[in-house]
XYZ file of C-alpha atoms in Angstrom:
177
model
C 107.812 113.282 132.683
C 106.255 111.437 130.442
C 107.255 111.409 126.753
C 104.881 113.488 124.645
C 104.129 112.575 121.353
C 105.436 114.328 117.953
C 102.071 114.479 116.642
C 102.517 115.735 112.401
C 99.972 117.532 111.180
C 99.739 117.988 107.027
C 98.778 117.456 103.455
C 99.229 117.268 100.309
C 98.763 118.616 96.885
C 98.841 116.806 93.706
C 98.754 116.299 90.182
C 95.881 114.259 88.424
C 96.732 111.410 86.456
C 96.558 112.728 82.592
C 94.588 110.595 79.538
C 93.201 109.906 76.445
C 89.349 109.286 77.039
C 86.333 108.782 74.654
C 83.985 110.558 76.733
C 82.786 111.852 79.795
C 80.653 109.500 81.165
C 81.529 106.241 83.044
C 85.202 105.653 80.899
C 87.147 101.914 81.539
C 90.630 104.473 81.392
C 93.056 102.115 80.546
C 96.901 102.199 81.427
C 97.957 102.354 78.494
C 95.408 105.428 77.859
C 97.665 107.337 80.675
C 99.758 110.034 78.849
C 101.063 111.197 83.021
C 100.371 109.974 86.005
C 99.558 111.639 89.228
C 102.424 113.438 91.092
C 103.423 115.323 94.327
C 103.234 118.796 93.463
C 102.779 120.225 97.112
C 103.394 119.769 100.749
C 102.444 121.498 103.530
C 103.279 119.897 107.927
C 103.428 121.301 110.785
C 104.777 119.591 114.549
C 100.928 120.305 116.470
C 101.468 123.103 118.835
C 104.621 123.968 116.778
C 103.767 127.784 114.241
C 106.179 126.518 112.285
C 105.055 125.514 108.711
C 106.644 123.510 106.698
C 106.168 123.844 103.322
C 107.545 122.196 99.340
C 106.457 123.010 95.653
C 107.435 122.230 92.155
C 106.974 125.205 91.183
C 110.196 125.955 90.008
C 111.113 122.046 89.396
C 112.823 121.576 85.929
C 111.258 118.546 85.493
C 107.635 119.379 87.390
C 106.778 115.609 87.863
C 109.872 114.235 89.428
C 108.421 115.269 92.542
C 112.058 112.932 94.824
C 113.360 116.050 95.286
C 110.060 117.515 97.688
C 109.298 114.417 98.689
C 112.661 114.196 100.457
C 111.953 116.594 103.727
C 108.522 115.443 103.722
C 110.137 111.930 104.196
C 112.235 112.520 106.671
C 108.862 114.489 108.804
C 106.744 111.588 108.727
C 109.769 109.537 109.769
C 110.369 111.611 112.746
C 106.393 111.198 113.348
C 105.198 109.611 116.318
C 101.508 110.163 114.976
C 100.145 111.710 112.114
C 97.688 113.947 111.364
C 95.308 113.970 108.241
C 92.121 114.632 106.951
C 91.188 111.512 104.569
C 94.914 110.366 104.940
C 95.041 107.170 105.669
C 92.503 106.671 102.158
C 94.788 109.331 100.054
C 97.905 110.894 101.379
C 99.178 108.222 102.831
C 99.226 105.845 100.386
C 99.893 108.344 97.316
C 102.913 108.773 99.693
C 104.294 105.266 100.552
C 103.788 104.329 96.627
C 106.202 108.322 95.492
C 108.253 106.945 97.781
C 108.638 103.375 97.068
C 108.640 104.724 93.238
C 112.388 107.912 94.158
C 113.785 103.687 96.106
C 112.813 105.384 100.239
C 112.708 103.400 102.428
C 108.721 103.433 103.541
C 109.008 106.147 107.063
C 109.579 104.378 110.509
C 106.086 103.118 112.335
C 103.761 105.580 113.419
C 100.065 105.570 114.117
C 97.860 107.507 111.713
C 94.623 109.348 113.423
C 92.393 110.404 109.891
C 89.760 113.030 111.111
C 87.333 112.059 108.050
C 87.642 108.571 109.391
C 86.805 110.017 112.791
C 83.644 111.421 111.585
C 82.262 108.598 109.188
C 82.784 106.364 112.546
C 81.716 108.343 115.173
C 79.308 110.591 113.523
C 76.240 111.065 110.432
C 76.929 114.583 109.543
C 75.539 115.628 106.024
C 79.054 115.536 104.514
C 82.471 114.145 105.764
C 84.174 116.724 103.407
C 86.677 118.997 105.914
C 85.122 121.885 104.271
C 82.121 121.266 105.297
C 82.869 119.865 109.076
C 85.466 123.029 109.753
C 82.137 125.265 108.676
C 80.453 122.952 110.757
C 83.278 122.638 113.715
C 85.352 125.431 113.840
C 84.579 128.993 114.386
C 88.489 130.014 113.773
C 89.992 128.311 110.912
C 87.741 127.279 108.318
C 89.064 125.641 104.943
C 90.376 128.446 102.316
C 88.555 128.587 99.413
C 90.616 129.615 95.982
C 88.505 132.197 95.098
C 91.161 133.498 92.276
C 91.477 130.083 90.354
C 87.718 128.567 91.660
C 88.181 124.531 91.665
C 89.744 122.874 89.388
C 91.975 125.979 87.407
C 93.858 126.662 90.673
C 95.894 122.814 89.517
C 95.399 123.636 85.867
C 97.533 127.445 86.219
C 99.593 125.579 88.461
C 100.688 122.679 85.852
C 101.045 125.606 83.317
C 103.057 127.515 85.081
C 101.012 130.285 86.920
C 102.931 132.358 89.399
C 99.967 133.355 90.503
C 98.155 130.127 90.989
C 101.605 128.805 92.490
C 100.820 131.121 94.875
C 97.322 130.634 95.791
C 98.602 126.854 95.678
C 100.795 127.805 98.914
C 98.908 130.052 101.537
C 95.831 126.971 99.955
C 97.986 123.856 100.884
C 99.475 125.880 104.444
C 96.152 126.704 105.873
């Protein structure tokens, strides 16, 4: 019997970069204007074909910007994967994670291949949008990208960073789905 590859499906949520800026349009933000850099606030993952979902977030962290503890488990999962399956993961998730792993002294995960549904959509199709919400609305009858209605748009991230427990509950539901 041929070995079946281990495919890890995952998504990360990150804190925004906070900076002092002079305006809202066409800003060039200098490094010395950064107040707080981006970091991972939550992640969800599962092995393709399994019902078990892994999730971690920073809601109870004493130092919210130190994401090392929650990244250790995700690093181990990616390290065990033969393939990862993400949406826009090549351009965002993997690069952001590799930076965070490096900053925390973790070795790069072992060799794996990446399947990126956003990249596939861009390369082979001409959908009006390649955003996950648009594609799931068009292509998936069972699962739709969740809208975070209680905390719409950026409010969900803002409220999580402010320590709002209800926002963290919604973040978990949103990230896992």
